[in-house]
Short mmCIF file of N, CA and C in Angstrom, two decimals:
data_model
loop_
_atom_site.label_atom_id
_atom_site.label_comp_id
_atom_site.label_asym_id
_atom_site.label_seq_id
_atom_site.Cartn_x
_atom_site.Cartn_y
_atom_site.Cartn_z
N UNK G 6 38.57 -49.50 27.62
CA UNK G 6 39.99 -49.20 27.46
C UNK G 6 40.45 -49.77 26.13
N UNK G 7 41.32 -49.00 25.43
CA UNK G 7 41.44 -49.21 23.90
C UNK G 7 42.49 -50.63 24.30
N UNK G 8 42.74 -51.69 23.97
CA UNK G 8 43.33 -53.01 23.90
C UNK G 8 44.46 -52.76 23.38
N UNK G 9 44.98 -51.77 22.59
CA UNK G 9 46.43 -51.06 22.10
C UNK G 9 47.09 -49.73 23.01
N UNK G 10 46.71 -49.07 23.84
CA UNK G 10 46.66 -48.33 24.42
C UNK G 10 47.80 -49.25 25.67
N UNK G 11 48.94 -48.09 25.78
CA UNK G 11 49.78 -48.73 26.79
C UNK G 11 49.05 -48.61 28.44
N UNK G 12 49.36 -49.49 29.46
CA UNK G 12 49.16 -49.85 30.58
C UNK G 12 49.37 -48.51 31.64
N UNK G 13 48.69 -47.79 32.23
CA UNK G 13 48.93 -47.14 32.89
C UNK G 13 50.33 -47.37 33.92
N UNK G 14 50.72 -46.59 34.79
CA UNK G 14 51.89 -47.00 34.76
C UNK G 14 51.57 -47.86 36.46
N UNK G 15 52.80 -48.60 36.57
CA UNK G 15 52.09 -49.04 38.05
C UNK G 15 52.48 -48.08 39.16
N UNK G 16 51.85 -48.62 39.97
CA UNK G 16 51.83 -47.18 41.02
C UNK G 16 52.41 -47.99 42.28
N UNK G 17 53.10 -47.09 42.87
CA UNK G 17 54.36 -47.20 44.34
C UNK G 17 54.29 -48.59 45.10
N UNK G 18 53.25 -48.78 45.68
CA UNK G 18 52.96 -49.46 46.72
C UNK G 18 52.93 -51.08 45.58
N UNK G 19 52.47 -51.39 44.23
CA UNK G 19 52.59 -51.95 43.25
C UNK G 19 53.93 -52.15 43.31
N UNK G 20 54.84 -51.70 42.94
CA UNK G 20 56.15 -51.59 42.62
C UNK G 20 56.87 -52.60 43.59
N UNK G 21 56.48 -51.73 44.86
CA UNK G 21 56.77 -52.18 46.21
C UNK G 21 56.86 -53.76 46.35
N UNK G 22 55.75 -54.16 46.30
CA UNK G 22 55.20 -55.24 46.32
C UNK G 22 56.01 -56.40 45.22
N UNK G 23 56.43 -56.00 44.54
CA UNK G 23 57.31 -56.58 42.86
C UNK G 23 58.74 -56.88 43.57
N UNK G 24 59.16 -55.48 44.28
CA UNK G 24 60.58 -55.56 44.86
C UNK G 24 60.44 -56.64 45.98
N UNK G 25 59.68 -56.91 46.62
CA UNK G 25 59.71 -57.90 48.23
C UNK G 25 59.45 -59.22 47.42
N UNK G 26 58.81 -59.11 46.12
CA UNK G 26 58.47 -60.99 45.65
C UNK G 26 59.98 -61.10 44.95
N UNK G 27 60.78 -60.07 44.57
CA UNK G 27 62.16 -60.22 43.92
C UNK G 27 62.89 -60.89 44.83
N UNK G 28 63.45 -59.98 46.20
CA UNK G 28 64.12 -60.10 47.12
C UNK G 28 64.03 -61.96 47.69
N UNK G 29 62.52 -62.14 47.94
CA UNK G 29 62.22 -63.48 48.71
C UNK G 29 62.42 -64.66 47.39
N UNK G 30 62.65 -64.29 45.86
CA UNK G 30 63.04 -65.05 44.83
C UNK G 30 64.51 -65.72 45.07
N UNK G 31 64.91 -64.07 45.08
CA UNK G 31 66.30 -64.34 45.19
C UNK G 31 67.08 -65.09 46.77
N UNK G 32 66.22 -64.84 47.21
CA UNK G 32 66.70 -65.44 48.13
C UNK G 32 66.71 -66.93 48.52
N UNK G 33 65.68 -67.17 48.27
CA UNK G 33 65.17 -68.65 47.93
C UNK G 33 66.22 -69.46 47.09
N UNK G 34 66.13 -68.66 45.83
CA UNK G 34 66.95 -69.06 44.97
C UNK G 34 68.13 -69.26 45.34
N UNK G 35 69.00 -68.68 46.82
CA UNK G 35 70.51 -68.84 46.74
C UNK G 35 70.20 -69.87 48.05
N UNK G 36 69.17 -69.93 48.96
CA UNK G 36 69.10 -70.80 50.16
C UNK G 36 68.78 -72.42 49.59
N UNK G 37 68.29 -72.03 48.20
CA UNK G 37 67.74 -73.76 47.47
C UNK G 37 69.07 -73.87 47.07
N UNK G 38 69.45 -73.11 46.49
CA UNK G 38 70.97 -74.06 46.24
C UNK G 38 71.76 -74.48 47.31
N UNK G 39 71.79 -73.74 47.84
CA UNK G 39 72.64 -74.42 49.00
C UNK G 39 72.36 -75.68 49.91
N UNK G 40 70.60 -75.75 49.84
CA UNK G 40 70.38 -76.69 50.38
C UNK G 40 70.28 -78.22 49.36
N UNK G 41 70.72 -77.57 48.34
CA UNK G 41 70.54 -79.06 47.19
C UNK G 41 72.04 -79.48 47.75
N UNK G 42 73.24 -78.14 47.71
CA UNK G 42 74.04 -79.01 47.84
C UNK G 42 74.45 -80.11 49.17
N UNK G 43 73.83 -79.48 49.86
CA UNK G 43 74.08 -80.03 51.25
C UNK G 43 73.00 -81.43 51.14
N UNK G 44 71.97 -81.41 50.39
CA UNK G 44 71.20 -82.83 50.00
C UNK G 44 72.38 -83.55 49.34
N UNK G 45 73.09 -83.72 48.67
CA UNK G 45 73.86 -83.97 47.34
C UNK G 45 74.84 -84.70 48.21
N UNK G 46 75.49 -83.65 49.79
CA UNK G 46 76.55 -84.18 50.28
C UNK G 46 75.54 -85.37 51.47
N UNK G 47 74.99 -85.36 52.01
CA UNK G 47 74.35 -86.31 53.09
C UNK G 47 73.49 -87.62 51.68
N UNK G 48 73.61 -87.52 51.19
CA UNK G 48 72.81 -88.93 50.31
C UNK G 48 73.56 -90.04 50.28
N UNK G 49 74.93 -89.68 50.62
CA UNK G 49 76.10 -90.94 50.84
C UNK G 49 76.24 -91.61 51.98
N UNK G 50 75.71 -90.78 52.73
CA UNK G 50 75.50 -91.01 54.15
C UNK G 50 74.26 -92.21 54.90
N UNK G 51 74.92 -92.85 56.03
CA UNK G 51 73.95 -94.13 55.99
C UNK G 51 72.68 -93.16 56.59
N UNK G 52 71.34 -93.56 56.32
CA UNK G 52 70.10 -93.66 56.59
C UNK G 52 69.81 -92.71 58.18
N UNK G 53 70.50 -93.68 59.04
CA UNK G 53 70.70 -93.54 59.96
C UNK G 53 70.73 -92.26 60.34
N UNK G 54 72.08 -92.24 59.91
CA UNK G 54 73.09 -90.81 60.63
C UNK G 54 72.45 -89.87 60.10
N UNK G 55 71.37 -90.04 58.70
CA UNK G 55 70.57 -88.56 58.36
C UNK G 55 70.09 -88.18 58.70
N UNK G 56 69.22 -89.42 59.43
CA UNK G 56 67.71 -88.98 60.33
C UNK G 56 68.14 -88.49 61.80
N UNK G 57 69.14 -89.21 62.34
CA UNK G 57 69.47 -88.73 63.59
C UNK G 57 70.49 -87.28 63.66
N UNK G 58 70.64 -86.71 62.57
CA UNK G 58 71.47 -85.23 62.51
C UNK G 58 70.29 -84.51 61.79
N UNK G 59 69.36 -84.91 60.85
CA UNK G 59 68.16 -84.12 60.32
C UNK G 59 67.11 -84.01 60.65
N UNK G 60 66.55 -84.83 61.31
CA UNK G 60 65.07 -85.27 61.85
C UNK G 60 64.38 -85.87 60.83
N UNK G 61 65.04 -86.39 60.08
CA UNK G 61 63.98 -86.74 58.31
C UNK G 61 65.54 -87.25 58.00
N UNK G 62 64.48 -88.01 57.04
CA UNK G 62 65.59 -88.80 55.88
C UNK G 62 65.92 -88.50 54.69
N UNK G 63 66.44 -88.65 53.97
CA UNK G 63 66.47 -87.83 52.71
C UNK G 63 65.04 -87.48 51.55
N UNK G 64 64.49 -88.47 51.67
CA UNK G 64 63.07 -88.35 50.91
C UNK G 64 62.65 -87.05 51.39
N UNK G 65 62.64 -87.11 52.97
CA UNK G 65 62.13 -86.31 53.64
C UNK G 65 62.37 -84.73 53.29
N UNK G 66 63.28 -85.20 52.92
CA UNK G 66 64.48 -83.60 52.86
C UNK G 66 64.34 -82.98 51.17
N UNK G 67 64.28 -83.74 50.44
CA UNK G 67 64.16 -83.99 48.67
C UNK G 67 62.60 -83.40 48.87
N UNK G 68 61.51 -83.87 49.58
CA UNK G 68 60.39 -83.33 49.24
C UNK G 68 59.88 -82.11 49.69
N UNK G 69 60.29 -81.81 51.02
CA UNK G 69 60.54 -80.23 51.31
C UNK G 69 61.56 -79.34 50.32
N UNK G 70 62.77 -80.08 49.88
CA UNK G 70 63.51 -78.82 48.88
C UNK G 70 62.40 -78.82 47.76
N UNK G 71 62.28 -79.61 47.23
CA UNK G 71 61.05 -79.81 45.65
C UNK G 71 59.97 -78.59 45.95
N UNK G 72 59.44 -79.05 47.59
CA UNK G 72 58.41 -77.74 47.74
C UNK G 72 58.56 -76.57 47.70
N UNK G 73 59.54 -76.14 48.20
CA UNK G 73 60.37 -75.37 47.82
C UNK G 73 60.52 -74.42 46.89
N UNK G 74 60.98 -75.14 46.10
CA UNK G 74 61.58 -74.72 44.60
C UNK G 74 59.94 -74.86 43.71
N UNK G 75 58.73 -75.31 43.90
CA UNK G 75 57.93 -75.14 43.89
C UNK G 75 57.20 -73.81 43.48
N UNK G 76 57.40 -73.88 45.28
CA UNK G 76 56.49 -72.02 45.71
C UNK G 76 57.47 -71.40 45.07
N UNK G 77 58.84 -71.24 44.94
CA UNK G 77 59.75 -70.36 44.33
C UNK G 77 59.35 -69.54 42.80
N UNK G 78 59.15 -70.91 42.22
CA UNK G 78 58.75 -71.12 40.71
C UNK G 78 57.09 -70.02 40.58
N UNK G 79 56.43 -70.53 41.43
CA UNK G 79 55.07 -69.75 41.64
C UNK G 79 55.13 -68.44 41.60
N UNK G 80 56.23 -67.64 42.67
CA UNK G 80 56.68 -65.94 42.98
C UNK G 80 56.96 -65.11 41.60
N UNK G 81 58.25 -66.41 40.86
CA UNK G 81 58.42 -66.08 39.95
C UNK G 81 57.04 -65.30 38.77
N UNK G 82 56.54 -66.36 38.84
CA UNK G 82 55.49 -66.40 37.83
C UNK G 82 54.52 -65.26 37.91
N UNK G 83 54.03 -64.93 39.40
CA UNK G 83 53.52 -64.17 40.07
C UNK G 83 54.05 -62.71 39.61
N UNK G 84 55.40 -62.63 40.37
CA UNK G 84 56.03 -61.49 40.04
C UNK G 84 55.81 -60.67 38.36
N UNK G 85 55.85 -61.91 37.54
CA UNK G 85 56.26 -61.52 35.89
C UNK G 85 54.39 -61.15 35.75
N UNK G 86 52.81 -61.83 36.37
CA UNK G 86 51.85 -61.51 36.44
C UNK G 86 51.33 -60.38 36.80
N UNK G 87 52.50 -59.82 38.16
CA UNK G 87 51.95 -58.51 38.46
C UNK G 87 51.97 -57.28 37.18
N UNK G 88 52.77 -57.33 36.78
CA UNK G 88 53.47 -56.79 35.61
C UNK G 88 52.42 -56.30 34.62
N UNK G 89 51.62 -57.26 34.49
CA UNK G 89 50.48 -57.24 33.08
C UNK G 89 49.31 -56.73 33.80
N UNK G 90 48.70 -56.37 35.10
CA UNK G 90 47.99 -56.23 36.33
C UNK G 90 46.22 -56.76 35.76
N UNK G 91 45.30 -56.38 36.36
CA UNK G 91 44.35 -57.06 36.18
C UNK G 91 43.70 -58.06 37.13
N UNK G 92 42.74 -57.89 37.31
CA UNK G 92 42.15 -58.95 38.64
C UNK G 92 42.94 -60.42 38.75
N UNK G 93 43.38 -60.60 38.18
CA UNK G 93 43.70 -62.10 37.84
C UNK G 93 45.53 -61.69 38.49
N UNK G 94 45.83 -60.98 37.94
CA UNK G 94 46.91 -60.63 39.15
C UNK G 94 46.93 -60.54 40.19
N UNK G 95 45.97 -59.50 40.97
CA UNK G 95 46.07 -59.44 42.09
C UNK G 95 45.71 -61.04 43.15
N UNK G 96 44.70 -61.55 42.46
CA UNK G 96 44.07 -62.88 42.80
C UNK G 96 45.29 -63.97 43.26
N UNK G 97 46.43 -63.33 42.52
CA UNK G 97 47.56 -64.67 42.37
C UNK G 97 48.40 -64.05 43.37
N UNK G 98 48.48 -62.80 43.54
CA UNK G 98 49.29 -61.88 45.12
C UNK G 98 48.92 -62.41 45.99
N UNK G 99 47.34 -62.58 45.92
CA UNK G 99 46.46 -63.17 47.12
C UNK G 99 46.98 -64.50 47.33
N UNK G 100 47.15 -64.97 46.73
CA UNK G 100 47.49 -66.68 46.94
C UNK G 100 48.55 -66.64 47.64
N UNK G 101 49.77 -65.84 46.82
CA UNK G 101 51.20 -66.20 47.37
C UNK G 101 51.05 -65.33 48.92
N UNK G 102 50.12 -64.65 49.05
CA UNK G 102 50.31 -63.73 50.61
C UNK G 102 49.34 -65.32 51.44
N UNK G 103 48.81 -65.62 50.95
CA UNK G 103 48.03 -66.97 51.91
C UNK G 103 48.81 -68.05 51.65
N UNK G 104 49.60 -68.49 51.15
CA UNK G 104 50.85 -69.49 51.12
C UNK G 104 51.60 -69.25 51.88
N UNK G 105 51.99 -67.67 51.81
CA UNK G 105 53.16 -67.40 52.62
C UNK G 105 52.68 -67.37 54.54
N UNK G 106 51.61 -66.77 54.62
CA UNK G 106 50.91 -66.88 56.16
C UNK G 106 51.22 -68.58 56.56
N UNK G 107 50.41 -69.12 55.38
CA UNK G 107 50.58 -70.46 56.04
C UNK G 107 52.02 -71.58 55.95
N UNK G 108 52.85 -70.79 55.60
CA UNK G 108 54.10 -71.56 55.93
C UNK G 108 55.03 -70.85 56.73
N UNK G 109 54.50 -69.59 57.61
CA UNK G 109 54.99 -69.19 58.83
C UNK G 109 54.29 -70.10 59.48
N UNK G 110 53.34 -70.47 59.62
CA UNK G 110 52.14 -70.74 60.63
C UNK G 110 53.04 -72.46 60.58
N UNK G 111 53.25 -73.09 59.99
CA UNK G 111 53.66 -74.34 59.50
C UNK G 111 55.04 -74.16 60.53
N UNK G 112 56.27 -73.33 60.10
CA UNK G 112 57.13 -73.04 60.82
C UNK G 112 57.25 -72.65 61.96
N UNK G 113 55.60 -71.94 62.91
CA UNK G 113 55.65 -72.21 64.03
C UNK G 113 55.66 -73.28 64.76
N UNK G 114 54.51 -73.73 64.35
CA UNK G 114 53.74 -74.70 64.83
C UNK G 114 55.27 -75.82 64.81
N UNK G 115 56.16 -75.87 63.89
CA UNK G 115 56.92 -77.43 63.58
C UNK G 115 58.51 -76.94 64.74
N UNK G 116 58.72 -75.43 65.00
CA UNK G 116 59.89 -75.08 66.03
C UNK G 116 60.76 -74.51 64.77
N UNK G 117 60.43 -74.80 63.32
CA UNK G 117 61.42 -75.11 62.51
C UNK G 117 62.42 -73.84 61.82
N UNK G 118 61.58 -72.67 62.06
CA UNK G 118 62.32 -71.92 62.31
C UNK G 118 61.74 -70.48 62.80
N UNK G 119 61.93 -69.45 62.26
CA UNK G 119 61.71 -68.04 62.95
C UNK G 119 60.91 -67.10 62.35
N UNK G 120 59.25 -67.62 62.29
CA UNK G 120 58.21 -66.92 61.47
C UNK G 120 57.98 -65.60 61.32
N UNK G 121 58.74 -64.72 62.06
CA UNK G 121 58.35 -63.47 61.89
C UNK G 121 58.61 -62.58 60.84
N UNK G 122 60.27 -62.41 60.21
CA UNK G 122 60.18 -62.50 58.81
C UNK G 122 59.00 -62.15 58.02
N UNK G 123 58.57 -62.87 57.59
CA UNK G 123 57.92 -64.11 56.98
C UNK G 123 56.67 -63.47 56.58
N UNK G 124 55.87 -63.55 58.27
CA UNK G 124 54.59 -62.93 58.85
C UNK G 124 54.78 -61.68 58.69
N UNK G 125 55.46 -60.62 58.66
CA UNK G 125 55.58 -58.94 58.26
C UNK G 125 55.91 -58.85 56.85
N UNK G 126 56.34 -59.33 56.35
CA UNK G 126 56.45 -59.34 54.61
C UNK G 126 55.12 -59.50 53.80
N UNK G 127 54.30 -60.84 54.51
CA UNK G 127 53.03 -60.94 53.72
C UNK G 127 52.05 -59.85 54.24
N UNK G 128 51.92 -59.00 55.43
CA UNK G 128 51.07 -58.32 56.07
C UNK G 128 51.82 -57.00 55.06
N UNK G 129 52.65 -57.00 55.09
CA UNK G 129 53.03 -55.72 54.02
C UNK G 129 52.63 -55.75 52.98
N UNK G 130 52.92 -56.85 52.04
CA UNK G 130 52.37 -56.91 50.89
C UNK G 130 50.73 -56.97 50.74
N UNK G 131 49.84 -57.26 51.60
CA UNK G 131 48.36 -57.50 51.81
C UNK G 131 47.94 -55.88 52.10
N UNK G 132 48.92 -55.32 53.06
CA UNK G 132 48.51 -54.01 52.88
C UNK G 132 48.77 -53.01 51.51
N UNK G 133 49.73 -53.05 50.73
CA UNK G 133 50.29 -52.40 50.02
C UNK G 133 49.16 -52.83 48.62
N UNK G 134 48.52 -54.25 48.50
CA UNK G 134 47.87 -54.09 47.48
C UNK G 134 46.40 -53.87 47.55
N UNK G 135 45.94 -53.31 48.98
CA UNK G 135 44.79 -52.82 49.58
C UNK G 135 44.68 -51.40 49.36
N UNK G 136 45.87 -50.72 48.91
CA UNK G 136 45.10 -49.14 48.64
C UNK G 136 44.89 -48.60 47.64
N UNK G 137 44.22 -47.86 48.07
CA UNK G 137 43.02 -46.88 46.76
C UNK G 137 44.03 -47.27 45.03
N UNK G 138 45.73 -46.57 44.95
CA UNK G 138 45.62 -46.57 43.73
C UNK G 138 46.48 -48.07 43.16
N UNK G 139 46.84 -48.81 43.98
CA UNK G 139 46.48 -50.33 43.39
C UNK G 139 45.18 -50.97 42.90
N UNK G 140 44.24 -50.33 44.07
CA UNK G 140 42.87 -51.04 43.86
C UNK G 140 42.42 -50.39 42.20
N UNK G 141 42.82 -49.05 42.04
CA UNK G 141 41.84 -48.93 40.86
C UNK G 141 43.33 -49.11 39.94
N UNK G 142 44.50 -49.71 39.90
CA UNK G 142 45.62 -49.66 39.00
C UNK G 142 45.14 -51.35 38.45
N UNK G 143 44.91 -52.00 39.59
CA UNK G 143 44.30 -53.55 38.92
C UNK G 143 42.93 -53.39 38.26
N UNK G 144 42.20 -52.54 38.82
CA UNK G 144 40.64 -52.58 37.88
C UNK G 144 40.90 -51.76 36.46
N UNK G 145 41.70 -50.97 36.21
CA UNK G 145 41.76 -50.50 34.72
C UNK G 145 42.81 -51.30 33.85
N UNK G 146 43.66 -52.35 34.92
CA UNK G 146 44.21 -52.86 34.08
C UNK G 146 43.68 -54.60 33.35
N UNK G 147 42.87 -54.88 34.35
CA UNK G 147 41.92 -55.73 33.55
C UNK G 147 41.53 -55.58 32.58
N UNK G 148 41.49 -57.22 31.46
CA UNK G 148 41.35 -56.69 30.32
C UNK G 148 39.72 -57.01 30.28
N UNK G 149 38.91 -57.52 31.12
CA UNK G 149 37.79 -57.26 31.40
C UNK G 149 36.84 -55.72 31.73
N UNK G 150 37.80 -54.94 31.77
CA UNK G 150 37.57 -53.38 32.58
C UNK G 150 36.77 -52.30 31.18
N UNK G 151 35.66 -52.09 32.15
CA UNK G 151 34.88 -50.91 30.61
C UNK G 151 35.12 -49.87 31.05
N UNK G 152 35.97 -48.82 30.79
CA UNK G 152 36.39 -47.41 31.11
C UNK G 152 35.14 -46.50 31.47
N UNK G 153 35.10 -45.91 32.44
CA UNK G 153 34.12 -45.18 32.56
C UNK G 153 34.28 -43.90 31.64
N UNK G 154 32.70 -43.46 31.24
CA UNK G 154 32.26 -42.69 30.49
C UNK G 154 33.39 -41.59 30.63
N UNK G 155 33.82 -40.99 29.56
CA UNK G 155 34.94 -39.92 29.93
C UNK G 155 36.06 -39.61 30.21
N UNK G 156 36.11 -41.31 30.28
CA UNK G 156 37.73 -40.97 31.05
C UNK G 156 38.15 -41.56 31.91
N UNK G 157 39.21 -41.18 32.68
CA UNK G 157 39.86 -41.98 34.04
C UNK G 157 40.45 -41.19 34.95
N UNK G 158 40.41 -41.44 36.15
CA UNK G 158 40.89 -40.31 36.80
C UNK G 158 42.91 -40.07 36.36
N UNK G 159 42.93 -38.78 36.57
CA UNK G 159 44.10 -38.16 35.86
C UNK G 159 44.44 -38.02 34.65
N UNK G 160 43.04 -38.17 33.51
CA UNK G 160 43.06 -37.61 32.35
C UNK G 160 41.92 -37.13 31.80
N UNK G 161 41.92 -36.15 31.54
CA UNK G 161 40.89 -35.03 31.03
C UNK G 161 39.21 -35.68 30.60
N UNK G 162 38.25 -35.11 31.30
CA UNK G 162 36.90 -35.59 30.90
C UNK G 162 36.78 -36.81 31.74
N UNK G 163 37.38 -36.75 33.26
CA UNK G 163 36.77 -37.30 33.94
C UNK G 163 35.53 -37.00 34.99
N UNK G 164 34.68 -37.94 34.56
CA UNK G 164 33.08 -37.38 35.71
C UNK G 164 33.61 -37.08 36.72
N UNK G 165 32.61 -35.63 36.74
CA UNK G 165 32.96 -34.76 38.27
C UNK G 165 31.88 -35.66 39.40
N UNK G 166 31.43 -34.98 40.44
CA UNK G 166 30.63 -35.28 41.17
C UNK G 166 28.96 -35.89 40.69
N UNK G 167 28.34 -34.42 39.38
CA UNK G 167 27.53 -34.59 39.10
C UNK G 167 27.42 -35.74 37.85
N UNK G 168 28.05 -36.32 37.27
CA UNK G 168 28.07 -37.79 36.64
C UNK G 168 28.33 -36.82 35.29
N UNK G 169 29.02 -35.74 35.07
CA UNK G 169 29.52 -35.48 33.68
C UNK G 169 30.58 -34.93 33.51
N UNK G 170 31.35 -34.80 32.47
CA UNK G 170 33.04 -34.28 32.48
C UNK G 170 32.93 -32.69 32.97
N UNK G 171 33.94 -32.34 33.75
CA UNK G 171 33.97 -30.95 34.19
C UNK G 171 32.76 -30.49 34.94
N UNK G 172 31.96 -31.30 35.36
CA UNK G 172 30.59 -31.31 36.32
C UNK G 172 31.21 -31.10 37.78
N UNK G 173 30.78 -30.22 38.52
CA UNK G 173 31.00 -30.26 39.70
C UNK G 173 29.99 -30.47 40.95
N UNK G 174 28.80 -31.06 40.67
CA UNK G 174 27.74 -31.35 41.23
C UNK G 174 26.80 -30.11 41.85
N UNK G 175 27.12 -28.70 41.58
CA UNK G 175 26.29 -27.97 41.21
C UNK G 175 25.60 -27.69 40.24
N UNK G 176 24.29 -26.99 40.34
CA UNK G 176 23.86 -27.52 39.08
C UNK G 176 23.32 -26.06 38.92
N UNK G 177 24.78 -25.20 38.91
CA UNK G 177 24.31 -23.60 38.44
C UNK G 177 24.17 -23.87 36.77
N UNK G 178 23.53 -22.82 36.24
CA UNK G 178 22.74 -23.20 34.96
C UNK G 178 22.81 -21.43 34.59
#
């Protein structure tokens, strides 16, 4: 693939996948604020009365928001990765879809809140970057990727059946 040559374009289920890491950004993004401020208002508060209205103390609470804002920071990053595509993208989808399993699984297991959400978002996104034209939208967009002889599928002088352009695996003569 020529290294100047623009990026094929991304394809649906790709897209898809961009819009649900937006949505869970943004969302994050307006649930972390809110929960800084509500850290901000209980820090005045004795020790006590935090742990017995929070279940945790403020450390407690400071190191879950941090985590937080963390994984947030990660989506971000992710999101702006899908963008450029390439194995190394998808690899990092993979992560945030196994982060995300395991902090439903975390939220079951703790009562802490309502994993399902959560659990259908990453099974969507795991499916959506499992088909055919993601799978070959990340392999041509690697910058590791050697174009096959001829071409690519949906532009002219791509190998037919019989391994040559306009070949149709008969071999009338």
């Amino acid at each position: 693939m020529n290294p100047y040559a623009p990026a094929p374009p991304m394809p649906g289920p790709l897209k898809a996948v961009r819009v649900i890491l937006i949505i869970r950004i943004v969302l994050a993004a307006v649930l972390y604020s809110l929960a800084l401020f509500g850290l901000l208002a209980v820090v005045s508060l004795p020790s006590a009365q935090v742990e017995a209205e929070m279940g945790m103390g403020v450390g407690g609470l400071t190191a879950i928001l941090l985590y937080g804002l963390a994984l947030t920071a990660f989506e971000v990053y992710v999101a702006i990765a899908l963008g450029k595509g390439g194995a190394r993208a998808r690899t990092l989808v993979l992560v945030v879809v196994a982060l995300g399993f395991a902090s439903a699984l975390l939220n079951l297991l703790t009562d802490s809140s309502n994993p399902a959400l959560g659990i259908v978002l990453m099974a969507v996104i795991l499916i959506l970057i499992r088909t055919e034209s993601a799978k070959e939208w990340f392999r041509v967009t690697d910058p590791g990727h050697q174009p096959l002889q001829g071409g690519h599928p949906g532009q002219g002088g791509y190998p037919g059946p019989g391994g040559h352009p306009g070949q149709t695996g008969s071999t009338g003569h």
